[in-house]
PDB file of C-alpha atoms in Angstrom:
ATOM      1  CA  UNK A 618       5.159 148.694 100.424  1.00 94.00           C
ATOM      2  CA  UNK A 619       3.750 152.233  99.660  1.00 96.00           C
ATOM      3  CA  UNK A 620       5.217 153.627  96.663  1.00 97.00           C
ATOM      4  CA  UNK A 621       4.236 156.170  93.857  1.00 98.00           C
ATOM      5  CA  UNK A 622       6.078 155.890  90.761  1.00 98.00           C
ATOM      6  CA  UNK A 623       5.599 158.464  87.840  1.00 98.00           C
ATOM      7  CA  UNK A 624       6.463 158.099  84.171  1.00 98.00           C
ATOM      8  CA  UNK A 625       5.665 159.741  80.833  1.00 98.00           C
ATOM      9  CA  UNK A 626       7.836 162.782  81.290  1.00 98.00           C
ATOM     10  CA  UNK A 627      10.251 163.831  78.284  1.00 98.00           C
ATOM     11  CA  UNK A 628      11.011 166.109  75.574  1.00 98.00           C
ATOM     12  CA  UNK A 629       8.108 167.863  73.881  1.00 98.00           C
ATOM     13  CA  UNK A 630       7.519 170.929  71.386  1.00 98.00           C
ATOM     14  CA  UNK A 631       5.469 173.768  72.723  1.00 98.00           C
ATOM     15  CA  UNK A 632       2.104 173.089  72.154  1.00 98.00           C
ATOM     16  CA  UNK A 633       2.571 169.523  72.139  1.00 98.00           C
ATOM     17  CA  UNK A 634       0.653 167.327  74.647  1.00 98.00           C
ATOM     18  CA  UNK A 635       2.057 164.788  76.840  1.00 98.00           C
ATOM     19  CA  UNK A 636       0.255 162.332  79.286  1.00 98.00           C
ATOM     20  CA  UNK A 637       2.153 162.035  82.935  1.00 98.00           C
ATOM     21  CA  UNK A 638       1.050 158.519  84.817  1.00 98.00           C
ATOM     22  CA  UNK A 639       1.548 157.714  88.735  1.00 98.00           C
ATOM     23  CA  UNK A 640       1.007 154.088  89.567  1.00 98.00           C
ATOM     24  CA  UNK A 641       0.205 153.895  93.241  1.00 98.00           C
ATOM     25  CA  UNK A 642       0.986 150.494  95.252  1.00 98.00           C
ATOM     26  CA  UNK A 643       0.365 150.334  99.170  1.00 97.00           C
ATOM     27  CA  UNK A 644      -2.927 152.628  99.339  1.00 96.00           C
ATOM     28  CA  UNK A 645      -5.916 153.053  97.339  1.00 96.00           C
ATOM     29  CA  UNK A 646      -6.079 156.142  94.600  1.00 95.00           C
ATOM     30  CA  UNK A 647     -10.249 155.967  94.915  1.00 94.00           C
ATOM     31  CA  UNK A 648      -9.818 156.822  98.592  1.00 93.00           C
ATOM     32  CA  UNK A 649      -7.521 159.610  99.008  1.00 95.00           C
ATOM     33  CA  UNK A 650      -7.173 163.314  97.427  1.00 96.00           C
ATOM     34  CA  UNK A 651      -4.236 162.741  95.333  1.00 97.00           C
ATOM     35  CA  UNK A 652      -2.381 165.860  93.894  1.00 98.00           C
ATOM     36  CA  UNK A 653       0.609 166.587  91.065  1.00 98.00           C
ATOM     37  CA  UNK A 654       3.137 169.327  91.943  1.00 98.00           C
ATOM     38  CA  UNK A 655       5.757 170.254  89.473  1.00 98.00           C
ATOM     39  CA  UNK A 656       9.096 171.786  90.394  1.00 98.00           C
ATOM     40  CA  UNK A 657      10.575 174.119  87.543  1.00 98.00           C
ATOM     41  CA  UNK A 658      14.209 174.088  87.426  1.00 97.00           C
ATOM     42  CA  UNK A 659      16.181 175.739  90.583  1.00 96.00           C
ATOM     43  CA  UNK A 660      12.553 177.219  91.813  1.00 97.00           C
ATOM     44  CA  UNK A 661      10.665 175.714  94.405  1.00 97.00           C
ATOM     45  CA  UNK A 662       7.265 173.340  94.252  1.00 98.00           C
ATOM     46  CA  UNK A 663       4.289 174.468  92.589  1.00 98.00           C
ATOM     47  CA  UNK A 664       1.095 172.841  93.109  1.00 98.00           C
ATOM     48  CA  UNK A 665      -0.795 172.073  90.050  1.00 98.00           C
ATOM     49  CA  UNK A 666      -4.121 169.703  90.759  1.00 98.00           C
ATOM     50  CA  UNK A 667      -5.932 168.023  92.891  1.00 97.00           C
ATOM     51  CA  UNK A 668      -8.982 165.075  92.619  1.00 97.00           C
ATOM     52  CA  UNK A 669     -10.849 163.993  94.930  1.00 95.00           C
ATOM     53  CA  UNK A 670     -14.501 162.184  96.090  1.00 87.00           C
ATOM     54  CA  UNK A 671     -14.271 160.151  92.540  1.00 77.00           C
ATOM     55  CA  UNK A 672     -14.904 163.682  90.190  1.00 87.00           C
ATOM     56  CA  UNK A 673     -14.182 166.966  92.251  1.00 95.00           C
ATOM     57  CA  UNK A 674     -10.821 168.570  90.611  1.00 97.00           C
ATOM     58  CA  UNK A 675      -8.670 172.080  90.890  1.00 97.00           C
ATOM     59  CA  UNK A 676      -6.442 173.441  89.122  1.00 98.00           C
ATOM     60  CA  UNK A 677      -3.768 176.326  89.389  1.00 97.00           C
ATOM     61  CA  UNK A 678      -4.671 179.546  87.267  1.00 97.00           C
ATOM     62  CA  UNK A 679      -1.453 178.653  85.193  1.00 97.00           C
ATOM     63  CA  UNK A 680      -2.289 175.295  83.848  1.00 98.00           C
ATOM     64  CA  UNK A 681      -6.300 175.838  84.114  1.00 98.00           C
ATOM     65  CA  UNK A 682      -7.731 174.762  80.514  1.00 98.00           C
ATOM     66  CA  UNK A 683      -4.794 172.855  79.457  1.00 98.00           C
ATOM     67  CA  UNK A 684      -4.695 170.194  82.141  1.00 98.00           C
ATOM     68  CA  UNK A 685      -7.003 167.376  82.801  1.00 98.00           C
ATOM     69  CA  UNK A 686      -6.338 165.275  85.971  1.00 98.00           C
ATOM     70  CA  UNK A 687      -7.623 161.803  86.205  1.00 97.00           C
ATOM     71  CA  UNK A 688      -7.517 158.593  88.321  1.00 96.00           C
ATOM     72  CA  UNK A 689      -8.043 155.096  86.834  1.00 96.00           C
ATOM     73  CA  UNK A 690      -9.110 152.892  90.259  1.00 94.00           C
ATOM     74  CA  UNK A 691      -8.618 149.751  87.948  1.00 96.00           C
ATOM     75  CA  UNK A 692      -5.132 150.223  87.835  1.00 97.00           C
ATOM     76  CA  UNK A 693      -4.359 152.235  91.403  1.00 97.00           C
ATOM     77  CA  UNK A 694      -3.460 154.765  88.801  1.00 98.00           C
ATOM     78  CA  UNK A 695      -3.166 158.551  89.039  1.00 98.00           C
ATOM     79  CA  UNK A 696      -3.035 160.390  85.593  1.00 98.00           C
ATOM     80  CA  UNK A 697      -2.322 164.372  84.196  1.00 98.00           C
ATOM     81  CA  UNK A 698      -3.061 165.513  80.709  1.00 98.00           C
ATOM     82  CA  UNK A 699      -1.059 167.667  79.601  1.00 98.00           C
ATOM     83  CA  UNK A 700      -2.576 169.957  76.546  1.00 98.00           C
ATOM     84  CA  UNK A 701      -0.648 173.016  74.374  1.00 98.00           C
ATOM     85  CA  UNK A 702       2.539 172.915  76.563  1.00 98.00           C
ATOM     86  CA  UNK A 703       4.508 176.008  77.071  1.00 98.00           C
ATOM     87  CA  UNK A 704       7.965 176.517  77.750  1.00 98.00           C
ATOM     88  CA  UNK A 705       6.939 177.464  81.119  1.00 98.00           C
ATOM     89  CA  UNK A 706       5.570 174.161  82.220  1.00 98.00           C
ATOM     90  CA  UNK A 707       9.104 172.787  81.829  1.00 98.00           C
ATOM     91  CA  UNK A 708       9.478 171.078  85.265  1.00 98.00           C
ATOM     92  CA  UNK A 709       9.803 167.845  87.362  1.00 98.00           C
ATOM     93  CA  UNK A 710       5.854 166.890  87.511  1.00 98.00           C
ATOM     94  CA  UNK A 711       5.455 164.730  90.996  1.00 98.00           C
ATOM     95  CA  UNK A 712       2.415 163.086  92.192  1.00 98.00           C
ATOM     96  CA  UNK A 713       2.118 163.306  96.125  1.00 98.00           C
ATOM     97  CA  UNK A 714      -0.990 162.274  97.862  1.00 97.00           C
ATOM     98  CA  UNK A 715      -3.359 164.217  99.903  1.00 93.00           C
ATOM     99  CA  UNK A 716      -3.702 166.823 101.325  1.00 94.00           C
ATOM    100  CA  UNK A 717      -6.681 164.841 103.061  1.00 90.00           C
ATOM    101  CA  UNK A 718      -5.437 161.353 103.552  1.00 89.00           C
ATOM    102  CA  UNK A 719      -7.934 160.271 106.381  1.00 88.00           C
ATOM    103  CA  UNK A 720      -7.229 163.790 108.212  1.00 89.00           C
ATOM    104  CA  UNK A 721      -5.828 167.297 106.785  1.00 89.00           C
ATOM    105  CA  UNK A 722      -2.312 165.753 106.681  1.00 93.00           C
ATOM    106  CA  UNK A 723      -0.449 167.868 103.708  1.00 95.00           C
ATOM    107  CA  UNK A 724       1.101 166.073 101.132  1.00 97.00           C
ATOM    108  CA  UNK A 725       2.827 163.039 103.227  1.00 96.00           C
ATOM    109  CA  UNK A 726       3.583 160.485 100.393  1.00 97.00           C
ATOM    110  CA  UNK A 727       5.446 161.410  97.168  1.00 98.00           C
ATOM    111  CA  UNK A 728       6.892 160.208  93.806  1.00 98.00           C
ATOM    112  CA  UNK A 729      10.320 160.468  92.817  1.00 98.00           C
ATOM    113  CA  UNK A 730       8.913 162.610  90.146  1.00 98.00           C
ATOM    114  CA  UNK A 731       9.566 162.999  85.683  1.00 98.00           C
ATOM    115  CA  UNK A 732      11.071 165.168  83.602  1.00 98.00           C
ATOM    116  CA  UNK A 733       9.184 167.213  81.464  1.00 98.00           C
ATOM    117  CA  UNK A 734      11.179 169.033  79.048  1.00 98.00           C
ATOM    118  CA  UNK A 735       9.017 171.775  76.856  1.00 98.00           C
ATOM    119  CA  UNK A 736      11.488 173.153  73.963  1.00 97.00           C
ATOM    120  CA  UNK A 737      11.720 173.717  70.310  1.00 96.00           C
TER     121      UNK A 737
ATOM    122  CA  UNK B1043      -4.104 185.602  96.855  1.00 85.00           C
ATOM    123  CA  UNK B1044      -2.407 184.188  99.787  1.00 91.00           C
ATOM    124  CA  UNK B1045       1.358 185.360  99.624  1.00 93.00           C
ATOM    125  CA  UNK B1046       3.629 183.238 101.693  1.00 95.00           C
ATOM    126  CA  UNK B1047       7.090 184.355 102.706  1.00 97.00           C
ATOM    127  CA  UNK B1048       9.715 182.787 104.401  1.00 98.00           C
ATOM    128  CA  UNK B1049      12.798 184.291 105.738  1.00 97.00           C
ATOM    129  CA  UNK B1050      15.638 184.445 106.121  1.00 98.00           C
ATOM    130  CA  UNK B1051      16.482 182.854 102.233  1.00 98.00           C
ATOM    131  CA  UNK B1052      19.866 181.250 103.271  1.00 98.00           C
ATOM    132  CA  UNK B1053      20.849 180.387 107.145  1.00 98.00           C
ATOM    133  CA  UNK B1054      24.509 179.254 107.276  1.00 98.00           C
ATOM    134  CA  UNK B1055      25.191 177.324 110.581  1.00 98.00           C
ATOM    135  CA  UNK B1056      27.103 174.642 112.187  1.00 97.00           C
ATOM    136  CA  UNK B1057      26.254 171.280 112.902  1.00 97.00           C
ATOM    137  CA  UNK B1058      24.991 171.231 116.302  1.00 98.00           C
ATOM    138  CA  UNK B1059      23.301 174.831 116.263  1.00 98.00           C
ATOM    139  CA  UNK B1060      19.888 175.882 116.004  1.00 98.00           C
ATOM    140  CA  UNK B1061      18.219 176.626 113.171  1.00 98.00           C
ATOM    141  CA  UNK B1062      14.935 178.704 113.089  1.00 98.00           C
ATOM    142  CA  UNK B1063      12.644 178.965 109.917  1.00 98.00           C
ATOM    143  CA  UNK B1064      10.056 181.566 109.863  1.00 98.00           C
ATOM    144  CA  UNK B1065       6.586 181.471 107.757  1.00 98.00           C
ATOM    145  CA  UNK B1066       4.952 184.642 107.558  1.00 97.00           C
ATOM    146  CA  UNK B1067       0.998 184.398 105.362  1.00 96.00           C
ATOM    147  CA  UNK B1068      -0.065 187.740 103.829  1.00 94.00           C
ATOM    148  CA  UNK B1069      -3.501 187.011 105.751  1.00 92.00           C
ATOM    149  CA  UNK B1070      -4.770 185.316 109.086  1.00 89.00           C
ATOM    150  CA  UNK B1071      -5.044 181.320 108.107  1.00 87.00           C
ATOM    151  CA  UNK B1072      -5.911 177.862 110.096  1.00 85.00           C
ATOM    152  CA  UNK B1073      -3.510 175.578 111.224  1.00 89.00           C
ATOM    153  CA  UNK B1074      -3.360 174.010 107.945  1.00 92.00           C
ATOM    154  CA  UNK B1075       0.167 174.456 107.698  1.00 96.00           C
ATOM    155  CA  UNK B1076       2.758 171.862 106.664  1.00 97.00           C
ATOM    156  CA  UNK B1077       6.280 172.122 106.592  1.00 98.00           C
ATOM    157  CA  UNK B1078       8.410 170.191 103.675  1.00 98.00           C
ATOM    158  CA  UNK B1079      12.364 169.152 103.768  1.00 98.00           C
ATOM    159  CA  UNK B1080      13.684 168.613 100.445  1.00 98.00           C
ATOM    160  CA  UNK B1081      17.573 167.803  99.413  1.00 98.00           C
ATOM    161  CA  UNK B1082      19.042 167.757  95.867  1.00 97.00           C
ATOM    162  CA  UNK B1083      17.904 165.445  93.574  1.00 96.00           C
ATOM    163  CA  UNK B1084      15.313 164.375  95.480  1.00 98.00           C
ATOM    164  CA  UNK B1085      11.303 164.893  96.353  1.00 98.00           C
ATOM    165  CA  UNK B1086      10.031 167.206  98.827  1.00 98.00           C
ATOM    166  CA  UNK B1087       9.624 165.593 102.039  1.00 98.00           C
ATOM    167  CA  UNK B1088       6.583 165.855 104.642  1.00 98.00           C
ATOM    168  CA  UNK B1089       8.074 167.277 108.420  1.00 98.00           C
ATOM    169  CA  UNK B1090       5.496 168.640 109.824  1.00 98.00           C
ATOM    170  CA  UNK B1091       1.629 169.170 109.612  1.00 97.00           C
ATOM    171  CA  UNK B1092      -1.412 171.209 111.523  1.00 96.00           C
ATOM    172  CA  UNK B1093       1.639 173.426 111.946  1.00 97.00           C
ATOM    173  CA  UNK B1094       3.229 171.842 115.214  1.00 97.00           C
ATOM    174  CA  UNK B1095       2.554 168.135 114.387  1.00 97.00           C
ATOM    175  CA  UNK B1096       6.218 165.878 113.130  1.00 98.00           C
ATOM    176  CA  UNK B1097       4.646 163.437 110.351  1.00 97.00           C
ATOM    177  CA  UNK B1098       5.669 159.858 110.994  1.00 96.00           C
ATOM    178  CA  UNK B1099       9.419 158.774 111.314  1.00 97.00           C
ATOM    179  CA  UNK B1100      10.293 162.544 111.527  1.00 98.00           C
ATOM    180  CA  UNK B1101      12.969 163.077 114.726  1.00 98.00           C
ATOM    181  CA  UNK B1102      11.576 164.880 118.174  1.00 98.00           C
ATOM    182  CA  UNK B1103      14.650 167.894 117.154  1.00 98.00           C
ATOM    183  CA  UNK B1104      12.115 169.255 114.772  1.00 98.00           C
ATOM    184  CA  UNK B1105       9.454 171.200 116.053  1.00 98.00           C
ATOM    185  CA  UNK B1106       6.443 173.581 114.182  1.00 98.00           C
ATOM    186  CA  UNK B1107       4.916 176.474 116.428  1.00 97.00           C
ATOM    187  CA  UNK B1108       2.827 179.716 115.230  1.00 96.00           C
ATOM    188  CA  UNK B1109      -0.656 180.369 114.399  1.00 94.00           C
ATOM    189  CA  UNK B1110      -2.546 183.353 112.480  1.00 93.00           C
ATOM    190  CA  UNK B1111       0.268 184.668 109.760  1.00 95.00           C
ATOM    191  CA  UNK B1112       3.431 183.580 111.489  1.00 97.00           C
ATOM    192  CA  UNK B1113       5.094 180.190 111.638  1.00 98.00           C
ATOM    193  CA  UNK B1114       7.582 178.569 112.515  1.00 98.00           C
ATOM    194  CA  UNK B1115      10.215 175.827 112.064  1.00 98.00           C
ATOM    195  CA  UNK B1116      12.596 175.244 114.654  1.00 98.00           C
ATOM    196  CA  UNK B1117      15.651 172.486 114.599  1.00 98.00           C
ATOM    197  CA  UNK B1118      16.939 172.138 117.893  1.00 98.00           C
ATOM    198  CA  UNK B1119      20.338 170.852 117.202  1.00 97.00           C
ATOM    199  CA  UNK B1120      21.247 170.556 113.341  1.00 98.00           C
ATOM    200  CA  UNK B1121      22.427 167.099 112.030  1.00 98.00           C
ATOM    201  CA  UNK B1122      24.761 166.914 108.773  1.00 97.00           C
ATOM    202  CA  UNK B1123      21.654 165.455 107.080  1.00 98.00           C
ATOM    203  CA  UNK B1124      19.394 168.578 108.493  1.00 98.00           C
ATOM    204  CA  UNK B1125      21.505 170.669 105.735  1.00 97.00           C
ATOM    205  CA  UNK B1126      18.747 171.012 103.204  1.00 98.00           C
ATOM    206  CA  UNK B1127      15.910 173.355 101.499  1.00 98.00           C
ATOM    207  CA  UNK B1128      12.582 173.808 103.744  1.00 98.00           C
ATOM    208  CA  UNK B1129       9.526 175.026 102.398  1.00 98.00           C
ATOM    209  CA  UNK B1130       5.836 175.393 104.129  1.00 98.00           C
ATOM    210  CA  UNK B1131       2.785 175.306 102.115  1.00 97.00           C
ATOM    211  CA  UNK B1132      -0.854 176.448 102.716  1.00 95.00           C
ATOM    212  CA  UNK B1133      -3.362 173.487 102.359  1.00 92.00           C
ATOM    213  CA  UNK B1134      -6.655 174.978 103.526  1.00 82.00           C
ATOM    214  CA  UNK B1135      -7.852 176.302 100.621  1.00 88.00           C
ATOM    215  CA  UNK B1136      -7.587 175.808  96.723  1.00 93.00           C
ATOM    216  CA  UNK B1137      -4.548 176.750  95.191  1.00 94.00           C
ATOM    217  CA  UNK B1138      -2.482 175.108  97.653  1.00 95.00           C
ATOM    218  CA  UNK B1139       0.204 177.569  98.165  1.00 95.00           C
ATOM    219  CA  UNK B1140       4.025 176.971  98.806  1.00 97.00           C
ATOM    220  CA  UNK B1141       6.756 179.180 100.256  1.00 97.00           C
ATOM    221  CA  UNK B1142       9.926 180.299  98.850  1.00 97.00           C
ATOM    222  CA  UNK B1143      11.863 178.248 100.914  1.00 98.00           C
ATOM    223  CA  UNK B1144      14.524 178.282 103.176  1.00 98.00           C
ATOM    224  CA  UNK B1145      18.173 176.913 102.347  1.00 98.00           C
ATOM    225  CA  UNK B1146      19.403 175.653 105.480  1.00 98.00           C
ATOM    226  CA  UNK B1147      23.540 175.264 104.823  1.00 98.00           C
ATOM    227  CA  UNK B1148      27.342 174.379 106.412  1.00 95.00           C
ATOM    228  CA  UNK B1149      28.757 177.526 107.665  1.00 94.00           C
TER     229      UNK B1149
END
């Protein structure tokens, strides 16, 4: 069964740090561009990174320097470091794969996504 | 920057009418387009791709057309469970880049 499950979301302190994990079963990490997207409250989706071919990563502008994406093929695992959080990166954080997944496909497989709460 | 509007913000129809979703990019793009269904509570789900193209398991009353700056979403005959937000995205180029959105509701 394919499924992408996220965890490590919760309630932080600005310029805390917080480490979001997406454990992939069903397809392999390694071989797929695998992205995070966040969703601030009652706004739409906002993509935030993308890795791909083992080391190539992007960012958006807004989290460039303070987010580190990673991928652990070991565990099938798909990670995002999160560094000096603002109140603006309050959001649900999902991980979705693609948007190449064997062809330019978009993002056709998603978490249910975590919580990530920045306030004092 | 690529800006990416869609319009209208709200449609309010019936069950059984058509809906139609436009997509309109602030500069001429491929048909890298997807299309994205998402309903409270829940993750964004994958419609359509390459613009006109339903991803898996997605039903033949959905349909994707346009090409250059203008897209567009079309739902033939709305089901109860059609009554959701849409958004397209951008994925030919770094940022990806996401719409607005569309709120599809009951009239």
């Amino acid at each position: 069964e394919v499924q992408l499950v996220e965890t490590g979301g919760g309630l932080i302190q600005p310029g805390g740090s917080l480490r979001l994990s997406c454990e992939v079963s069903g397809f392999s990490v390694s071989a797929n561009y695998m992205s995070w997207v966040r969703q601030a409250p009652g706004k739409g989706p906002e993509w935030v990174s993308v890795i791909y071919s083992g080391t190539t990563t992007y960012y958006a502008e807004s989290v460039k320097g303070r987010f580190t994406i990673s991928r652990d093929n070991s565990k099938n695992t798909l990670h995002l470091q999160m560094n000096s959080l603002r109140v603006e990166d309050t959001a649900v954080y999902y991980c979705a794969r693609g948007p190449y997944s064997g062809g330019w496909y978009g993002l056709d497989l998603w978490g249910q996504g975590t919580l990530v709460t920045v306030s004092s | 920057e690529i800006v990416m509007t869609q319009s209208p913000a709200t449609l309010s129809l019936s069950p059984g009418e058509r809906a139609t979703l436009s997509c309109r990019v602030s500069q001429s793009v491929s048909s890298n387009l997807a299309w994205y269904q998402q309903k409270p509570g829940q993750a964004p789900r994958l419609l359509m791709y390459g613009a006109s193209t339903r991803a898996t398991g997605i039903p033949a009353r959905f349909s994707g057309s346009g090409s250059g700056t203008d897209f567009t979403l079309t739902i033939s005959s709305l089901q109860s469970e059609d009554f959701a937000v849409y958004y397209c995205q951008l994925y030919n180029n770094w940022p990806l880049t996401f719409g607005g959105g569309t709120k599809v509701e009951i009239k």
